[in-house]
Coordinates of C-alpha atoms in Angstrom, one line a residue:
Y1 CA -0.2 0.3 0.1
S2 CA 1.2 3.8 -0.8
S3 CA -0.8 5.0 2.2
F4 CA -3.0 3.3 4.6
E5 CA -5.6 5.2 6.7
E6 CA -5.1 3.9 10.2
S7 CA -8.9 4.7 11.5
P8 CA -11.1 2.3 10.3
I9 CA -14.0 2.8 8.2
A10 CA -16.3 0.4 9.3
A11 CA -16.4 -2.7 11.6
A12 CA -16.9 -5.7 10.7
S13 CA -17.8 -9.0 12.9
L14 CA -14.6 -10.7 13.1
G15 CA -12.4 -7.5 12.0
Q16 CA -12.4 -4.0 11.0
V17 CA -11.9 -2.2 7.5
H18 CA -9.7 0.2 6.8
S19 CA -9.3 2.6 3.6
A20 CA -5.8 2.5 1.7
T21 CA -4.5 3.5 -1.6
L22 CA -2.1 1.0 -4.0
S23 CA 0.9 2.1 -5.7
S24 CA -1.4 2.4 -8.8
G25 CA -3.0 4.8 -7.0
Q26 CA -6.4 2.7 -7.1
R27 CA -8.1 2.8 -3.4
V28 CA -9.1 -0.4 -1.9
A29 CA -10.9 -1.1 1.4
V30 CA -8.6 -3.6 3.4
K31 CA -10.2 -5.5 6.2
I32 CA -8.1 -6.7 9.0
Q33 CA -9.0 -9.6 11.4
Y34 CA -9.2 -8.8 15.4
P35 CA -6.2 -10.3 17.0
G36 CA -7.0 -13.0 18.8
I37 CA -10.6 -13.6 17.8
E38 CA -10.1 -17.3 16.7
K39 CA -9.6 -18.1 20.5
I40 CA -13.1 -15.5 21.4
V41 CA -15.0 -17.7 18.5
S42 CA -14.1 -21.0 19.7
T43 CA -15.1 -20.2 23.5
D44 CA -18.8 -18.5 22.2
L45 CA -19.1 -21.8 19.9
A46 CA -18.3 -23.9 23.3
T47 CA -21.0 -21.6 25.1
L48 CA -23.2 -22.0 22.6
K49 CA -22.9 -26.1 22.5
W50 CA -23.8 -26.1 26.1
I51 CA -26.8 -23.8 25.5
T52 CA -28.2 -25.8 22.6
G53 CA -27.6 -29.2 24.6
I54 CA -30.1 -28.0 27.0
L55 CA -32.6 -27.0 24.3
S56 CA -32.4 -30.0 22.8
K57 CA -33.9 -31.6 26.2
I58 CA -36.6 -29.3 26.2
R59 CA -37.5 -28.6 22.8
K60 CA -37.0 -32.3 21.2
G61 CA -38.8 -31.5 17.9
I62 CA -36.0 -29.2 16.9
N63 CA -32.4 -30.7 15.9
F64 CA -30.5 -27.9 17.6
N65 CA -27.3 -29.6 17.4
L66 CA -28.1 -29.1 13.8
I67 CA -28.3 -25.6 14.0
Y68 CA -25.0 -25.6 16.1
S69 CA -23.5 -27.6 13.4
E70 CA -24.5 -24.9 10.7
F71 CA -23.4 -21.8 12.5
S72 CA -20.0 -23.1 13.8
K73 CA -19.3 -23.9 10.5
V74 CA -20.2 -20.6 9.1
L75 CA -18.3 -19.1 11.6
Y76 CA -15.0 -20.6 11.0
E77 CA -15.7 -20.1 7.2
E78 CA -15.9 -16.6 8.1
L79 CA -12.3 -16.7 9.8
D80 CA -11.0 -17.6 6.2
Y81 CA -10.7 -14.0 4.2
V82 CA -9.1 -16.3 1.4
H83 CA -12.5 -18.0 1.6
E84 CA -14.3 -15.0 1.8
G85 CA -12.7 -13.7 -1.6
H86 CA -13.8 -16.7 -3.3
N87 CA -16.9 -15.9 -2.2
A88 CA -16.7 -12.6 -3.8
E89 CA -15.1 -13.9 -7.0
K90 CA -18.1 -16.3 -7.5
I91 CA -20.9 -13.9 -6.9
K92 CA -19.0 -11.3 -9.1
K93 CA -18.8 -13.9 -11.9
N94 CA -22.6 -14.7 -11.5
F95 CA -23.4 -10.7 -12.4
K96 CA -20.5 -9.8 -15.0
S97 CA -23.6 -9.3 -17.1
D98 CA -25.8 -7.5 -15.1
E99 CA -24.4 -3.9 -14.7
R100 CA -26.9 -2.4 -12.1
V101 CA -25.4 -5.3 -9.3
I102 CA -21.6 -4.1 -8.5
I103 CA -19.3 -6.8 -6.7
P104 CA -15.9 -5.5 -5.6
S105 CA -13.1 -7.4 -7.6
V106 CA -10.3 -9.2 -4.7
I107 CA -6.6 -7.7 -4.9
W108 CA -5.1 -11.4 -4.4
D109 CA -1.5 -10.1 -4.2
L110 CA -2.6 -8.5 -0.9
T111 CA -5.4 -11.0 0.6
T112 CA -4.5 -13.6 3.3
R113 CA -6.5 -15.6 5.6
K114 CA -6.4 -12.3 8.3
V115 CA -6.3 -9.8 5.7
L116 CA -8.5 -9.3 2.7
T117 CA -8.0 -6.7 0.2
L118 CA -10.8 -5.4 -2.0
E119 CA -11.6 -2.6 -4.7
F120 CA -13.1 0.4 -2.8
V121 CA -16.5 0.8 -3.5
E122 CA -18.9 4.0 -2.5
G123 CA -22.5 4.8 -2.1
I124 CA -25.7 5.3 0.0
K125 CA -26.5 2.8 2.7
I126 CA -29.5 1.2 1.8
T127 CA -31.3 1.9 4.9
E128 CA -30.6 5.5 4.2
V129 CA -33.7 6.4 2.9
E130 CA -33.8 10.1 2.9
K131 CA -30.3 10.3 1.1
I132 CA -31.2 8.1 -1.2
E133 CA -34.3 9.9 -2.1
K134 CA -32.2 13.8 -2.2
A135 CA -29.6 11.7 -4.7
G136 CA -33.5 11.1 -7.3
I137 CA -32.8 7.6 -6.5
D138 CA -36.1 5.8 -7.0
R139 CA -36.6 3.6 -3.8
T140 CA -38.7 1.5 -5.3
K141 CA -36.7 0.7 -8.2
V142 CA -33.9 -0.1 -5.7
T143 CA -36.2 -2.3 -3.7
R144 CA -37.0 -3.9 -6.7
L145 CA -33.4 -4.3 -7.8
L146 CA -32.7 -5.8 -4.7
L147 CA -35.0 -8.6 -4.6
D148 CA -34.9 -9.3 -7.9
A149 CA -30.9 -9.8 -7.1
Y150 CA -31.6 -12.2 -4.5
C151 CA -34.5 -14.2 -6.4
K152 CA -31.3 -14.9 -9.1
M153 CA -29.2 -15.6 -6.5
M154 CA -31.2 -18.4 -4.8
L155 CA -33.6 -19.5 -8.0
K156 CA -30.7 -19.2 -10.6
D157 CA -27.6 -19.5 -9.8
G158 CA -27.8 -21.5 -6.5
F159 CA -25.3 -19.6 -4.4
F160 CA -26.4 -16.4 -2.5
H161 CA -24.8 -13.4 0.0
G162 CA -26.1 -14.7 3.1
D163 CA -25.5 -11.0 5.2
P164 CA -28.2 -8.6 3.9
H165 CA -27.6 -6.1 6.6
P166 CA -27.6 -2.4 6.0
G167 CA -23.8 -1.6 6.2
N168 CA -23.2 -4.7 3.8
I169 CA -25.1 -3.2 0.7
F170 CA -24.9 0.4 -0.9
V171 CA -26.9 2.3 -3.5
Q172 CA -25.7 4.1 -6.4
S173 CA -27.8 6.3 -9.1
G174 CA -28.9 4.0 -11.7
P175 CA -30.2 2.7 -9.6
R176 CA -27.1 0.3 -8.8
I177 CA -26.5 -2.0 -5.7
A178 CA -22.9 -2.6 -4.2
F179 CA -22.5 -5.8 -2.1
V180 CA -19.7 -6.0 0.5
D181 CA -18.6 -8.8 3.3
F182 CA -18.8 -12.1 1.3
G183 CA -17.9 -13.9 4.8
I184 CA -21.3 -15.3 4.9
A185 CA -22.3 -17.2 1.3
K186 CA -24.2 -20.1 0.8
D187 CA -24.8 -23.2 -1.9
I188 CA -28.2 -24.3 -2.6
P189 CA -28.1 -27.9 -3.8
P190 CA -29.7 -28.2 -7.3
S191 CA -32.4 -30.6 -5.8
L192 CA -33.6 -27.9 -3.4
M193 CA -33.6 -25.5 -5.7
Q194 CA -36.0 -27.7 -8.1
R195 CA -38.0 -28.2 -4.7
L196 CA -38.3 -24.5 -4.1
G197 CA -38.9 -23.8 -7.2
D198 CA -41.8 -26.2 -7.2
L199 CA -43.2 -24.3 -3.7
L200 CA -43.3 -20.8 -5.4
V201 CA -44.9 -21.7 -8.5
S202 CA -48.0 -23.2 -5.7
L203 CA -47.4 -19.7 -4.1
V204 CA -48.0 -18.0 -6.9
H205 CA -50.9 -20.1 -8.5
K206 CA -52.5 -20.2 -4.6
N207 CA -52.5 -23.8 -4.4
P208 CA -53.0 -25.1 -1.2
Q209 CA -52.1 -28.9 -1.7
G210 CA -49.2 -27.9 -3.9
I211 CA -47.7 -25.3 -1.0
V212 CA -47.9 -28.1 1.5
Q213 CA -46.4 -30.6 -0.9
G214 CA -43.8 -27.7 -1.5
L215 CA -42.9 -27.6 2.6
V216 CA -42.8 -31.0 2.5
G217 CA -40.4 -31.1 -0.5
V218 CA -38.1 -28.9 1.0
G219 CA -38.0 -30.9 4.3
I220 CA -40.0 -28.4 6.5
L221 CA -42.7 -30.5 6.8
L222 CA -42.2 -34.3 7.7
P223 CA -44.1 -36.7 5.1
D224 CA -46.5 -39.3 5.7
Q225 CA -48.6 -37.2 8.0
D226 CA -52.3 -36.1 7.5
F227 CA -52.1 -32.7 6.2
G228 CA -55.7 -32.3 5.6
A229 CA -56.3 -29.5 8.3
L230 CA -53.1 -27.5 7.2
E231 CA -54.2 -27.5 3.3
K232 CA -58.2 -26.5 4.6
F233 CA -56.3 -23.7 7.0
I234 CA -54.5 -22.6 4.2
S235 CA -57.2 -22.3 1.8
T236 CA -58.9 -20.4 3.8
L237 CA -56.3 -18.1 4.1
I238 CA -56.4 -17.9 0.6
E239 CA -59.9 -17.4 0.1
K240 CA -60.1 -14.5 2.9
Y241 CA -56.7 -12.6 1.8
G242 CA -55.4 -13.7 -1.3
N243 CA -56.7 -10.7 -3.4
L244 CA -55.8 -8.3 -0.6
S245 CA -53.2 -5.5 -2.0
V246 CA -50.3 -5.2 -0.6
S247 CA -51.3 -1.7 1.6
E248 CA -54.6 -3.6 2.4
Y249 CA -52.2 -6.8 3.6
K250 CA -49.6 -4.8 5.8
K251 CA -53.0 -3.2 7.7
M252 CA -54.4 -6.7 8.6
N253 CA -53.7 -8.2 11.9
F254 CA -53.3 -12.2 11.4
S255 CA -52.8 -12.7 15.2
Q256 CA -55.8 -15.6 15.4
E257 CA -54.7 -17.1 12.1
G258 CA -50.6 -17.1 13.8
R259 CA -52.0 -19.1 17.0
E260 CA -54.1 -21.3 14.8
L261 CA -50.9 -21.8 12.3
H262 CA -49.2 -22.3 15.5
R263 CA -51.4 -24.9 17.0
L264 CA -51.3 -26.9 13.6
L265 CA -47.9 -26.8 13.4
H266 CA -46.7 -27.6 16.8
S267 CA -49.7 -29.8 18.1
T268 CA -50.6 -32.0 15.3
L269 CA -47.5 -31.9 12.8
A270 CA -43.9 -32.8 12.9
I271 CA -42.1 -30.2 11.6
Q272 CA -37.8 -29.2 11.8
I273 CA -35.6 -27.1 10.4
P274 CA -33.7 -28.2 7.3
N275 CA -30.0 -27.6 7.3
D276 CA -29.7 -25.8 4.2
F277 CA -32.6 -23.3 5.5
I278 CA -31.2 -22.1 8.7
F279 CA -29.1 -19.1 6.2
I280 CA -32.1 -18.8 4.0
G281 CA -34.5 -18.4 6.5
R282 CA -32.2 -15.9 8.3
T283 CA -31.2 -13.9 4.8
L284 CA -35.3 -13.8 4.1
G285 CA -35.8 -12.2 7.5
L286 CA -33.1 -9.3 7.0
L287 CA -34.6 -9.0 3.2
N288 CA -37.9 -8.5 4.3
G289 CA -36.8 -6.0 7.0
L290 CA -34.3 -3.8 4.3
G291 CA -37.4 -4.1 1.7
A292 CA -40.3 -2.9 4.4
R293 CA -37.7 0.3 5.1
L294 CA -37.1 1.0 1.6
D295 CA -40.6 0.8 0.1
P296 CA -43.4 -1.6 1.7
E297 CA -45.5 -1.3 -1.3
V298 CA -43.4 -3.4 -3.6
D299 CA -45.1 -6.8 -4.0
L300 CA -42.7 -10.1 -3.3
I301 CA -45.2 -11.9 -4.7
D302 CA -45.1 -10.1 -8.2
I303 CA -41.6 -10.6 -8.1
L304 CA -41.6 -13.9 -7.8
A305 CA -43.9 -14.3 -10.4
S306 CA -41.7 -13.3 -13.0
Y307 CA -39.4 -16.0 -11.7
V308 CA -41.7 -18.7 -11.5
S309 CA -43.0 -18.0 -15.1
E310 CA -39.3 -18.5 -16.2
L311 CA -38.6 -21.7 -14.1
I312 CA -41.9 -23.3 -15.3
T313 CA -42.7 -22.7 -18.7
V314 CA -44.0 -25.4 -20.9
E315 CA -46.0 -25.1 -24.1
E316 CA -48.4 -27.7 -24.6
E317 CA -47.5 -27.7 -28.2
D318 CA -44.1 -27.7 -28.1
W319 CA -43.0 -31.8 -27.5
I320 CA -39.5 -31.1 -27.0
D321 CA -39.7 -29.3 -24.0
I322 CA -42.3 -31.6 -22.9
I323 CA -39.9 -34.7 -23.1
I324 CA -37.4 -32.6 -21.3
D325 CA -39.3 -31.5 -18.6
Q326 CA -40.9 -35.3 -18.1
A327 CA -37.2 -36.2 -18.2
R328 CA -36.3 -33.7 -15.5
E329 CA -39.5 -35.1 -13.4
I330 CA -38.2 -38.5 -13.6
G331 CA -34.5 -37.4 -12.6
V332 CA -35.8 -35.6 -9.3
A333 CA -37.7 -38.9 -8.5
L334 CA -34.9 -40.8 -8.9
T335 CA -32.8 -38.9 -6.7
T336 CA -35.5 -38.8 -3.9
L337 CA -35.5 -42.8 -4.3
P338 CA -32.8 -43.6 -2.0
Q339 CA -34.3 -41.2 1.0
Q340 CA -37.7 -42.9 0.2
L341 CA -36.3 -46.4 0.7
Q342 CA -34.8 -45.0 4.0
Q343 CA -37.5 -44.2 4.9
F344 CA -39.3 -47.6 4.5
L345 CA -36.3 -49.1 5.8
A346 CA -36.5 -47.0 9.0
K347 CA -40.2 -48.0 9.4
A348 CA -39.4 -51.2 9.0
N349 CA -36.9 -51.9 11.5
A350 CA -38.7 -49.7 14.1
G351 CA -41.5 -51.9 13.6
K352 CA -44.0 -49.2 12.5
L353 CA -44.2 -50.9 9.0
E354 CA -48.4 -51.0 8.2
V355 CA -49.8 -53.3 5.2
R356 CA -53.0 -52.1 4.0
I357 CA -55.0 -54.9 1.5
A358 CA -57.9 -52.8 -0.5
N359 CA -61.2 -55.0 -0.9

């Protein structure tokens, strides 16, 4: 570095960020890991493991050990800045044809496991709504661009930026959005992407049976249960609220429906938190908060619908597409067959196998 600002310009979870200049004159952002942070992380994880052990005995329906395993894996990955650099490069490659999304380049000659040097990006913090408006930037377009970017990452690329809090996303004129801090980035397995697509199709088309089967497909609801009451509940929700506008929906009080859903899920149905959904759920929660602050009127279902039309587009007269679609379904069936066989054997071993003979 030809110059280096000693005072940090930002704090990261495991380090702090400084502004610096290269001998070429290029301005860069340098993230430096806090001294001794690995020991602190190990101590915190040991405490978390003890807590999850207690919670596992209290709430046996939730696999807290799985949650601990996923969080510890992500934390140790976040300690490796070389790993973070590769995350940034992967996302940058996925958005190379979209000028609206900015991903800083990694300066590999000045990057190690404890020091990460990135191209410096500027902009307005995405939650600074007044500054965005004063700059003449349409915040509705910013909101749609943010959600559009995440739809692409989660439903097309299968790899997403997993930490969309306000300090990690900046807005530029255009509008354009810039992402920083790639310590948490997650793969979505192709099989899960397919099942997510199926669930979204059912959500957009307001199909209660499809929504329930979609939840089974992604692993939130365990199979081989009676879902009649849940399907009826979802159908009632769709009839009552399915045609509400976004503004009308925001004004509704769903406390009664929330209690009924809680009763259904925790009293009559077996649910779980799939490993792949731990950070997907966290990311969606953060995105929901950002979207609400930027523009509460943006309709997420409307944005999802455009992706659903791309995910599932089969014309009846196009027999080639039909064959491809059928082949895909056969492929999915073959990939799930070992899981179904495992469930069959587990039931048999537990003495829970039932044989029904039709009259």
